C-alpha angles and dihedrals in degrees: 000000000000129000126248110210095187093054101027087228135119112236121206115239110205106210109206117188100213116200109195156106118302125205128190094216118036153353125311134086118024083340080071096044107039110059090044093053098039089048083057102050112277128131095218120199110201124212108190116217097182134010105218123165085220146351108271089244089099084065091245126052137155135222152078144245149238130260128224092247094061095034101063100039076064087056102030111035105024109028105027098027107035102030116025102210104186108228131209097194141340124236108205118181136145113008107172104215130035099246091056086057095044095052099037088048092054092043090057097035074060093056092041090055086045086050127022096179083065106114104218104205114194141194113180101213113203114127142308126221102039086302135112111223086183137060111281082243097076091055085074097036089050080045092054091041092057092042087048113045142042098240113178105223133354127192121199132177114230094268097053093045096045083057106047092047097034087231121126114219117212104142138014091268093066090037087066100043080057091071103040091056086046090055096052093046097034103040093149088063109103104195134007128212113183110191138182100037113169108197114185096293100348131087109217142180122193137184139201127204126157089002093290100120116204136177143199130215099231120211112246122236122210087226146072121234124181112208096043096115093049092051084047093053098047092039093050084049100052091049095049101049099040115183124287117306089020121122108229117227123251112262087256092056091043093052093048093053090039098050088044096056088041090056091045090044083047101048093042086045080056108049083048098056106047131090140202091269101047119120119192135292110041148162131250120190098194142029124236091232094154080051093064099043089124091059092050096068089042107266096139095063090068091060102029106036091154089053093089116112114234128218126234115210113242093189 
C-alpha cells in the first residue's frame, strides 16, 4: 500500500512477477508487458528470460540468454526467500529451453500452493504458424504444467492450442471441440483465451470460462506486429485482477475491453509507422506503445464508447 498525501487515501499497489524475454530495442517480451502495466498501476517485477538487442523479427538480432540455474536463484533465493515480495499474480511467457520451464514451473507452482489468492497467468509459448519456434521437449513440460497446477488463465494462439489438446481447428465447430478436450486434459485450468484464430476469412478470439465458451469476430488489420501477444497477455491481466475492493469483470467482459484497446494501440502503431511509399500490407516491428499511453488509462472511452468488441456465445 502506499499513501497518497493529495487525496488522504491509501491506494492499492498490484505487484506482478513477469517472466519473459527482454529485448534492448523494442517492444516485445516483458518490454511489452511492463510499461502498460506499470502506466495502469502495477508494480512489475521482470524477470528477464533472455537478453536480445532486438526480436528476430528484424531478421538479425544479438544476444544470449539465461540458464535455469541462474534463473531461479533470481526467484527462489533472492525474490521469494530473501525478500518476500507479496504477489498479486505471475506473468510467465517465452523460456527458451526445457529445463528453464521446468524449473521455473515448479518454482511458481511453489508460489501458487504458498499463496492460493496468486493469479498465475500463463502463455505457453511454442510456436505460431504450424511451426514450432522451441525445442519438441517443451510441448510435454507446458502439458505437465497444465496437468499439474491450478493456473488462472492461459492464452494460447491456434497453433499453440491445436498442439497442447491434438485437435485441428478449421471451423468453430472444431474450435469448440478444442476446448472442450482442453478442458478434459487440462481441469486445474481456470480460464482459457485462444487467440489468433484465422476461419476461413474471419479472425477470431475466444474464451472459455466455466465451461461457456464464447468468441469475438476481431477486426483485420493490412498489416503484421510483433509484440502483440505479449501486450494482449499483460493488458488481459491487469483487467481481470483490478486493484483491492474492485469486482473483477467476468472473461467475456475482459476480452471485449482487451481486444478493444489492442485494435485502437494497433491502428495508431500503425498510422505512426507508415510512410508516403508504403504500400499494404506491411510489417512493424514495434508498437508505439509510449505513443498510446492515453488509451492505456482509458481516454479513448470517453470519445468511442461503440468501439468495444463484443463476444458471441459458442455454447
Amino acid at each position: 500500500m502506499v499513501y497518497n498525501e493529495n487525496a488522504m487515501t491509501k491506494i492499492s499497489t498490484r505487484k506482478v512477477l513477469s517472466i519473459q524475454s527482454h529485448v534492448v530495442h523494442g517492444y516485445v517480451g516483458n518490454k511489452a508487458a511492463t510499461f502498460p502495466l506499470q502506466y495502469q498501476g502495477w508494480d512489475v517485477d521482470a524477470l528477464n528470460t533472455v537478453q536480445f538487442s532486438n526480436h528476430p523479427g528484424y531478421g538479425h538480432f544479438t544476444g544470449f540468454q539465461y540458464d535455469a540455474g541462474h534463473l531461479c536463484e533470481i526467484l527462489e533465493q533472492g525474490l521469494t526467500k530473501s525478500l518476500e515480495v507479496p504477489y498479486d499474480a505471475v506473468l510467465m511467457g517465452y523460456l527458451p529451453d526445457v529445463e528453464s520451464l521446468r524449473k521455473i514451473g515448479e518454482a511458481v507452482s511453489g508460489l501458487c500452493e504458498k499463496d492460493p489468492h496468486l493469479r498465475w497467468v500463463l502463455d505457453p509459448v511454442l510456436g505460431d504458424n504450424g511451426k514450432l519456434y522451441v525445442s519438441a521437449e517443451n510441448v510435454e513440460a507446458y502439458k505437465q504444467i497444465l496437468r499439474n497446477n491450478k493456473v488462472h488463465l492461459v492464452t494460447p494462439n491456434q497453433f499453440e492450442m491445436e498442439t497442447l489438446t491434438g485437435v485441428t481447428i478449421k471451423d468453430l465447430e472444431s474450435l469448440k471441440l478444442s476446448i472442450e478436450r482442453f478442458q478434459i486434459l487440462y481441469p486445474k485450468v481456470d480460464k482459457i483465451v485462444v487467440t489468433s484464430l484465422e476461419l476461413k476469412d474471419n479472425y477470431i478470439c475466444a474464451c472459455c470460462d466455466r465451461g461457456k465458451i464464447q468468441y469475438a469476430l476481431v477486426p483485420r488489420i493490412n498489416a503484421h506486429f510483433s509484440g502483440t501477444g505479449d501486450l494482449f497477455s499483460a493488458l488481459l491481466l491487469n483487467t481481470l485482477v483490478p486493484p483491492t475492493g474492485q469486482t473483477p469483470p467476468t472473461l467475456a467482459e475482459a476480452l471485449s475491453i482487451v481486444l478493444s484497446l489492442v485494435d485502437l494501440i494497433l491502428q495508431r502503431t500503425l498510422e505512426y509507422s507508415l510512410s508516403k511509399n508504403d504500400t499494404l500490407p506491411v510489417t512493424i516491428n514495434d508498437l508505439k506503445l509510449i505513443q498510446c499511453r492515453d488509451l492505456l488509462i482509458g481516454k479513448h472511452q470517453k470519445e468511442e464508447p461503440d468501439t468495444q468488441i463484443r463476444l458471441i456465445n459458442l455454447n
